GROMACS .gro file of C-alpha atoms in nm:
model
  286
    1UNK     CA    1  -2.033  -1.479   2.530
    2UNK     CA    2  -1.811  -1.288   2.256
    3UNK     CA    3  -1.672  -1.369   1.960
    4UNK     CA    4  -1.337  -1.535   1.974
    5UNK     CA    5  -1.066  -1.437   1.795
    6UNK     CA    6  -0.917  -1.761   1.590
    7UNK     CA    7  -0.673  -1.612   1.324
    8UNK     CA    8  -0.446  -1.275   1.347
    9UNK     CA    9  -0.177  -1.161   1.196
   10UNK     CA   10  -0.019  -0.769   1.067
   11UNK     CA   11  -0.074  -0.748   0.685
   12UNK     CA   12   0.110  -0.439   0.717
   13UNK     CA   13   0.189  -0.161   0.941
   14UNK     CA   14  -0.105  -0.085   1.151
   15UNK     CA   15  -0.336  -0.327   0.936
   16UNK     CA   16  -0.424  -0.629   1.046
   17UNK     CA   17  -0.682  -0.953   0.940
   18UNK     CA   18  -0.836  -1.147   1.214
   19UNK     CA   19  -1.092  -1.409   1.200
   20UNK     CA   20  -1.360  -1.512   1.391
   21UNK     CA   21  -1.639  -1.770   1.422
   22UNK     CA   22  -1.986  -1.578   1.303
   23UNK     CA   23  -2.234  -1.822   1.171
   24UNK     CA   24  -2.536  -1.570   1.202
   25UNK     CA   25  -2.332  -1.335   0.997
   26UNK     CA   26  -2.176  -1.543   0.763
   27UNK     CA   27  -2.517  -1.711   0.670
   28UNK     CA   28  -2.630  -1.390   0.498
   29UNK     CA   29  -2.315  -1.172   0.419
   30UNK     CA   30  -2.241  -1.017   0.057
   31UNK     CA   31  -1.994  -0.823  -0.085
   32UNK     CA   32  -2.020  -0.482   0.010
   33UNK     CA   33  -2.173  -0.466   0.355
   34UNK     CA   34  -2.023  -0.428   0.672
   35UNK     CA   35  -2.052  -0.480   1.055
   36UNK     CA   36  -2.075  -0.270   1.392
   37UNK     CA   37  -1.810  -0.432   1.671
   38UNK     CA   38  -1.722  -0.373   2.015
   39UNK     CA   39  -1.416  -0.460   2.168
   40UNK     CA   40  -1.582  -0.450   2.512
   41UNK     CA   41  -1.876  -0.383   2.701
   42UNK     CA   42  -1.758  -0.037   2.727
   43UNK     CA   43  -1.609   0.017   2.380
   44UNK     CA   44  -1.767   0.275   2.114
   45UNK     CA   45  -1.914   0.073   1.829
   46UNK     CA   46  -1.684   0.095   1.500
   47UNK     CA   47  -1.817  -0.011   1.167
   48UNK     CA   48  -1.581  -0.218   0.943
   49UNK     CA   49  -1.613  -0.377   0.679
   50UNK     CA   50  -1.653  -0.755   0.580
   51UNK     CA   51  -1.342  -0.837   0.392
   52UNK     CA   52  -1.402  -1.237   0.350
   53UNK     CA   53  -1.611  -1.512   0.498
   54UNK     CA   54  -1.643  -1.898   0.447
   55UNK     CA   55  -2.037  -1.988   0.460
   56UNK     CA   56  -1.914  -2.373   0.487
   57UNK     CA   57  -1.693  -2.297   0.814
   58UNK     CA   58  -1.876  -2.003   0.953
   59UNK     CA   59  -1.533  -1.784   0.991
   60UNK     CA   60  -1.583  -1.405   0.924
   61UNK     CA   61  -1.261  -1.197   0.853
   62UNK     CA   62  -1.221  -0.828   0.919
   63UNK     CA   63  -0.951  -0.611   0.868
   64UNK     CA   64  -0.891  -0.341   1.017
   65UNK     CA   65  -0.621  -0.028   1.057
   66UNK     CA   66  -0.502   0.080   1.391
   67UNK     CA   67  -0.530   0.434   1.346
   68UNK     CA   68  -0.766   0.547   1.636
   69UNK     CA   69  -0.816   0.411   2.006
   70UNK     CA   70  -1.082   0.165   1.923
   71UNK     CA   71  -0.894  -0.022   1.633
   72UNK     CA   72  -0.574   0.030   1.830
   73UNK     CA   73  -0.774  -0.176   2.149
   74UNK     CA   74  -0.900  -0.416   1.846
   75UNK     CA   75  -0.495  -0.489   1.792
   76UNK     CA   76  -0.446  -0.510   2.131
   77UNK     CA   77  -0.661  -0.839   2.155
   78UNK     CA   78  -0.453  -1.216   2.082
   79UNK     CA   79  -0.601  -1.483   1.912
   80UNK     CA   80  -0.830  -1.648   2.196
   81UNK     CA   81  -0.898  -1.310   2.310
   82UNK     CA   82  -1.305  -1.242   2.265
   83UNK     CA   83  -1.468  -0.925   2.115
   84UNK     CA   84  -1.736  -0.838   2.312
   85UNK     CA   85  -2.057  -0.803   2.036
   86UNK     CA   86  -2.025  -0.805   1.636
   87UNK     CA   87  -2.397  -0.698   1.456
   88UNK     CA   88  -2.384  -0.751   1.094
   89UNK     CA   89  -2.451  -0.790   0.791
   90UNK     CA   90  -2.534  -0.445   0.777
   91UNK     CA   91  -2.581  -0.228   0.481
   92UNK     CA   92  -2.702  -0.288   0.114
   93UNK     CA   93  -2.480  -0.525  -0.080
   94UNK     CA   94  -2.333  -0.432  -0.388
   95UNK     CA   95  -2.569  -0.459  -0.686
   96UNK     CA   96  -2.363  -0.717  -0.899
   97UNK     CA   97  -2.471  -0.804  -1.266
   98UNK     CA   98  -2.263  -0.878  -1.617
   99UNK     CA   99  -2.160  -0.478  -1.762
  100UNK     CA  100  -1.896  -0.614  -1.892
  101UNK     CA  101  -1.544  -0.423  -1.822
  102UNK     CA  102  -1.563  -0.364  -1.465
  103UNK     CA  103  -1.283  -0.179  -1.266
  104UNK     CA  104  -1.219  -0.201  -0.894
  105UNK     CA  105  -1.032   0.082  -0.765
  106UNK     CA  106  -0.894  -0.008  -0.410
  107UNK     CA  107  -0.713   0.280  -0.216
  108UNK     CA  108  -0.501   0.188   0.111
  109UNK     CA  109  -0.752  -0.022   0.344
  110UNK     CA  110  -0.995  -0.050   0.060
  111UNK     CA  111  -0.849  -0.320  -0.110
  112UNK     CA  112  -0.991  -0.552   0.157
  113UNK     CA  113  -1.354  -0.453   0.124
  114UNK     CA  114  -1.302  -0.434  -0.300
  115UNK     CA  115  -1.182  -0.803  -0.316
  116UNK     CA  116  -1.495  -0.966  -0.212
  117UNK     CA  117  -1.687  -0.729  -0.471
  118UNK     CA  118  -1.403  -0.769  -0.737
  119UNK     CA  119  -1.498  -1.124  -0.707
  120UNK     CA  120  -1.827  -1.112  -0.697
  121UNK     CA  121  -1.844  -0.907  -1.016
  122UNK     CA  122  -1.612  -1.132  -1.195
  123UNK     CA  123  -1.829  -1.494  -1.085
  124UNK     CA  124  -2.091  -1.284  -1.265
  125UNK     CA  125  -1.904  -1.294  -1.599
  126UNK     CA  126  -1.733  -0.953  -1.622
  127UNK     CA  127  -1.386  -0.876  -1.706
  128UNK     CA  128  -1.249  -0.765  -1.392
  129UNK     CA  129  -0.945  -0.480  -1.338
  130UNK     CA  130  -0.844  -0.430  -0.996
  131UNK     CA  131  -0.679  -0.120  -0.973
  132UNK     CA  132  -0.486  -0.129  -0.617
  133UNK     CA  133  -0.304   0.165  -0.492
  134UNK     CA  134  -0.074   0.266  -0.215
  135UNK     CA  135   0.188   0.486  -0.078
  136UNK     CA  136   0.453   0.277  -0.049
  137UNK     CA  137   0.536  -0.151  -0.110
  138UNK     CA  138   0.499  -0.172   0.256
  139UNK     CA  139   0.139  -0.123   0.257
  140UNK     CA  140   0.058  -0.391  -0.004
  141UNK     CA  141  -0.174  -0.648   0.100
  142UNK     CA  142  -0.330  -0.965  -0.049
  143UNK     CA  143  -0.221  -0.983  -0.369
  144UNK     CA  144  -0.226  -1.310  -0.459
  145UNK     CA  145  -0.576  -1.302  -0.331
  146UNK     CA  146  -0.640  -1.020  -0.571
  147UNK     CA  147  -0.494  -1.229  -0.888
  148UNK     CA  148  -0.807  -1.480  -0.840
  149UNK     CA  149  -1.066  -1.214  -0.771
  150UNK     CA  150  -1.027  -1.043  -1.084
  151UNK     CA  151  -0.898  -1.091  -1.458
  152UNK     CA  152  -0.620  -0.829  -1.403
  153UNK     CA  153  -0.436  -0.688  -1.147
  154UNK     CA  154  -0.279  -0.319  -1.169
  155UNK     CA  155  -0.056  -0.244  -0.822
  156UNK     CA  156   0.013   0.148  -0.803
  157UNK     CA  157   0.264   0.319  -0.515
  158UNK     CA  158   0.294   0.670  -0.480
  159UNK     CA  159   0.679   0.606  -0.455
  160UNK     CA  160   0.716   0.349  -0.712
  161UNK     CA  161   0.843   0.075  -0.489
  162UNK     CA  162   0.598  -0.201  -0.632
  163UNK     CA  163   0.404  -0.180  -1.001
  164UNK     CA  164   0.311   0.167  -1.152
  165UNK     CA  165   0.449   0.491  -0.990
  166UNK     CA  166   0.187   0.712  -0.934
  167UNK     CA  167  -0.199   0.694  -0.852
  168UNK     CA  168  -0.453   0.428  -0.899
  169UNK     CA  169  -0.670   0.685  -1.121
  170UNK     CA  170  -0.377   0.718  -1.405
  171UNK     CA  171  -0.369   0.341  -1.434
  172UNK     CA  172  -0.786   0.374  -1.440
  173UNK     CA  173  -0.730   0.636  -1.738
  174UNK     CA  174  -0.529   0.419  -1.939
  175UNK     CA  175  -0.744   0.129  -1.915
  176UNK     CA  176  -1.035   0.365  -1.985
  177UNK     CA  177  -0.857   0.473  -2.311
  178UNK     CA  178  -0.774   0.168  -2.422
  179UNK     CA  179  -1.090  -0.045  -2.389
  180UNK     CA  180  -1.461   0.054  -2.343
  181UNK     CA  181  -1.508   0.038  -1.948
  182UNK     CA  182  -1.865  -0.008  -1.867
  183UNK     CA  183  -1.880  -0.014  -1.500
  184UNK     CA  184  -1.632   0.140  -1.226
  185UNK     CA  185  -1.629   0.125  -0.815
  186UNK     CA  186  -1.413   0.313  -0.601
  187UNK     CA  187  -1.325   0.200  -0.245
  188UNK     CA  188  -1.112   0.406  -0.030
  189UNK     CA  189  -0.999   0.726   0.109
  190UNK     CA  190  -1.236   1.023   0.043
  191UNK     CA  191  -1.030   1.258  -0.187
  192UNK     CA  192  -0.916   0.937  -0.413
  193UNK     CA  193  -1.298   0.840  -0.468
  194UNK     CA  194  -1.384   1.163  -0.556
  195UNK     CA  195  -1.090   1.183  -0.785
  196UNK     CA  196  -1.232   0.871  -0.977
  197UNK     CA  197  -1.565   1.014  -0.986
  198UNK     CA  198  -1.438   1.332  -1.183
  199UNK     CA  199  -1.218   1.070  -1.398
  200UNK     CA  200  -1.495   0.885  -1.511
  201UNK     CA  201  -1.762   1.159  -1.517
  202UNK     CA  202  -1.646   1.283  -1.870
  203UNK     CA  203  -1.680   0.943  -2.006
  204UNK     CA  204  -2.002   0.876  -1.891
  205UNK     CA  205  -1.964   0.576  -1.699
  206UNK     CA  206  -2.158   0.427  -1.417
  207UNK     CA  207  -1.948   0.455  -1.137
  208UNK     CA  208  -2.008   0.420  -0.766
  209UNK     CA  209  -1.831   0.499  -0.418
  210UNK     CA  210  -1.855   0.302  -0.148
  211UNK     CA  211  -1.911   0.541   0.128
  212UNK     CA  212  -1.735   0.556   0.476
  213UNK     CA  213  -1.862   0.883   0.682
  214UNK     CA  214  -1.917   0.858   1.082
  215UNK     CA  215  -2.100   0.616   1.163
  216UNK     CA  216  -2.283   0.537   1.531
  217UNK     CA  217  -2.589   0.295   1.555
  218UNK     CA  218  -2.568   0.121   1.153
  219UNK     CA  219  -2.943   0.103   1.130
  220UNK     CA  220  -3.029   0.459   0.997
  221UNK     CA  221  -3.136   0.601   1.380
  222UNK     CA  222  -2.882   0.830   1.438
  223UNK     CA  223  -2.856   1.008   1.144
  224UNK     CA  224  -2.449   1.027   1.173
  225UNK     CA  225  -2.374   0.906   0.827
  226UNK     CA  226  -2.610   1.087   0.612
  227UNK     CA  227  -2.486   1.176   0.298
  228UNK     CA  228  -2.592   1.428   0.008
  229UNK     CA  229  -2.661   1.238  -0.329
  230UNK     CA  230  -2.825   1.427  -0.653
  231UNK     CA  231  -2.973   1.714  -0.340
  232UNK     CA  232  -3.118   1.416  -0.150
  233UNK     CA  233  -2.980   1.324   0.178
  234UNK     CA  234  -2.923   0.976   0.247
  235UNK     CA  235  -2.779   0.702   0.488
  236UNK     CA  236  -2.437   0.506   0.406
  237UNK     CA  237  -2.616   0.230   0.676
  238UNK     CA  238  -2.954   0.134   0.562
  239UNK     CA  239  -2.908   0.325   0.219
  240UNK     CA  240  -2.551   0.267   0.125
  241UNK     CA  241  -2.238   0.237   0.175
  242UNK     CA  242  -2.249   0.226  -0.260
  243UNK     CA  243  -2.382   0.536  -0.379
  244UNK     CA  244  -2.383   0.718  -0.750
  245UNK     CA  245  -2.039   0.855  -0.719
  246UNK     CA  246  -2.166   1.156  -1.013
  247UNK     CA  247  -2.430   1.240  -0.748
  248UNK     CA  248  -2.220   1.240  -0.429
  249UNK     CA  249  -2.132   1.565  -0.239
  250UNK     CA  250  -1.786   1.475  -0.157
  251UNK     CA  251  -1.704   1.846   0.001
  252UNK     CA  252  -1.957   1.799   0.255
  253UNK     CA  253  -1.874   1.453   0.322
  254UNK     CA  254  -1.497   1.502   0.390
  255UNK     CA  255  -1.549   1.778   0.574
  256UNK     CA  256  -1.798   1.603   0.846
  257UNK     CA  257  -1.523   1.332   0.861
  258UNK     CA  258  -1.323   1.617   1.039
  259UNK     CA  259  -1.554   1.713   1.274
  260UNK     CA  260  -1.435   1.499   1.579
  261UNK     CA  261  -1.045   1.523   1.490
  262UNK     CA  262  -0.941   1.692   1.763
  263UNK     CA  263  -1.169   1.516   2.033
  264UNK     CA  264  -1.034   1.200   1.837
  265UNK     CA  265  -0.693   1.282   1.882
  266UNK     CA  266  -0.713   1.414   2.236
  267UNK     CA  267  -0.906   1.048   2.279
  268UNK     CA  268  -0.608   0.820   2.133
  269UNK     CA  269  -0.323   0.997   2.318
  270UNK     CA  270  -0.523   0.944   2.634
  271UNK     CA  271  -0.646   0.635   2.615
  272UNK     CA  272  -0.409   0.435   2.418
  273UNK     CA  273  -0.124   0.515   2.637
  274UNK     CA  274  -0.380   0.324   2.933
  275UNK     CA  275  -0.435   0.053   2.677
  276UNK     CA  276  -0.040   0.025   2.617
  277UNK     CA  277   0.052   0.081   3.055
  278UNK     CA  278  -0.213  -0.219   3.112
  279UNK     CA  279  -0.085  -0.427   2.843
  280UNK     CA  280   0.243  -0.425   2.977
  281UNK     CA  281   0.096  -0.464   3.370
  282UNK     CA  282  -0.057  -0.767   3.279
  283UNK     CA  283   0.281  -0.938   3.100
  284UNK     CA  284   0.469  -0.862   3.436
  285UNK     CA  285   0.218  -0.960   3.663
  286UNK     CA  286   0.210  -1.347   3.426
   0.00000   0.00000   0.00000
C-alpha cells in the first residue's frame, strides 16, 4: 500500500505542494531533513525535501518542481492517486539554538525547505530575516506563510516585479550592514549559496548551506552525494544536507551536478512524452 495523495495544487509554474498521510515520518521529522520517494515500483528514488508536517494529523507536505521525468511523473499523479514508497526522515536536522539575528536566505524552490527552519529558529527566540528570492512575481510562493515563520520578510525578483529588484544577497548585505547578524543559512540553487558564503565570509559569520548534490540510496551507501568540506569528504545524507558554507567546495559540487545532464535530458524528452501519450490514453479510454 502507498501513500495517498490528499492535497495538490500548482504554487507556481512547475512547483507544486501535495500532502500526504505519513505518521511514521511525521512522528520524528525536523526542519532540515528530507525524504527518498518513488512514484512507482519502477521509479528512480528522488530526494526532496520536507517542507511542512502536522504531528497532530499525521499529513506530510512536499513540494516539489517538475523539472526532470521523475518530478514531472510526481505532477502527473491526482489527489487519490498513491506514491508508491516515501523513506524519511532522512538526514541531520538543522542545529537550532538562540544566536540572535538569524537570516534565511531562500532561492527559487528553497523557500519551501527554509520555512520550516526559519521557524524553527525563530520558536527558539531569534530575530528572524527571511530573505526570499526569485526571478520573476510568478515564482513567489507562500508568503503569508513566510510572515509567521520569521520576524521579517525581504521578497527579491531578478526583474523587480514583486519587493526588491535584484538578488537575495544585496538585501542580505544591507541587513548585514545595518545590524550585527550572528547566524546565516542559505537554501537554494548552487551558485546563489556560494554567493552568500563569499558575502558573509568577510564578516565572519557562521553561515551554513544546505546541500543538494545527486543523491541515490539517502543512507550514506552509495557514495553519490559526497561533498568536500575544510579537505574532508563528506555525505549530504547521513552527514548533511547543512554543512559550513566557509568550508564547502562549491566548484566541485556544481560541477558533479552536471554530470548526468545530458543522459537527464535525453531521459525527460523520452520518457515524459510516454508519461504525457498515456495520460491522455487513459482520459479517452474514461
Amino acid at each position: 500500500m502507498g501513500y495517498e495523495i490528499l492535497y495538490k495544487r500548482e504554487l507556481c509554474t512547475n512547483q507544486y505542494e501535495i500532502r500526504v498521510k505519513a505518521p511514521f515520518i511525521t512522528k520524528n521529522a525536523q526542519a532540515g531533513q528530507f525524504i527518498i520517494l518513488r512514484t512507482d515500483k519502477n521509479s528512480e528514488r528522488i530526494p526532496l525535501t520536507i517542507a511542512d508536517y502536522d504531528r497532530k494529523n499525521e499529513i506530510l507536505t512536499i513540494v516539489y518542481m517538475a523539472v526532470g521525468y521523475t518530478t514531472k511523473k510526481l505532477a502527473s499523479l491526482e489527489v487519490g492517486d498513491e506514491i508508491e514508497d516515501i523513506v524519511g526522515p532522512l538526514g541531520v536536522a538543522t542545529h537550532i539554538e538562540n544566536y540572535g539575528n538569524v537570516i534565511c536566505v531562500a532561492g527559487g524552490y528553497g523557500a519551501a525547505p527554509c520555512y520550516l527552519i526559519a521557524k524553527a529558529f525563530k520558536e527558539a527566540g531569534n530575530n528572524v530575516h527571511m530573505v526570499m528570492g526569485a526571478r520573476t512575481k510568478d515564482l513567489i510562493f507562500w508568503e503569508d506563510k513566510m510572515k509567521h515563520a520569521c520576524n521579517e520578510l525581504h521578497i527579491t525578483t531578478d526583474d523587480g516585479t514583486l519587493g526588491y529588484k535584484g538578488f537575495t544577497t544585496e538585501v542580505a548585505k544591507q541587513i548585514i550592514d545595518n545590524e550585527k547578524v550572528d547566524y546565516v543559512i542559505a537554501v537554494g540553487p548552487m551558485p546563489m549559496m556560494r554567493a552568500v558564503a563569499e558575502l558573509t565570509r568577510p564578516y565572519g559569520i557562521k553561515t551554513e548551506a544546505s546541500m543538494n548534490p545527486i543523491m541515490v540510496d539517502g543512507t550514506g551507501m552509495c557514495g553519490a552525494c559526497r561533498v568536500t568540506v575544510g579537505g574532508k569528504v563528506k555525505f549530504a545524507c547521513v552527514d548533511g544536507p547543512d554543512f559550513d558554507a566557509h568550508q564547502i567546495d562549491f566548484d566541485e559540487v556544481i560541477n558533479r551536478t552536471r554530470i548526468y545532464k545530458k543522459e537527464e535530458k535525453n531521459c525527460d524528452e523520452t520518457k515524459c512524452n510516454l508519461i504525457k501519450k498515456g495520460i491522455e490514453l487513459e482520459k479517452a479510454n474514461a
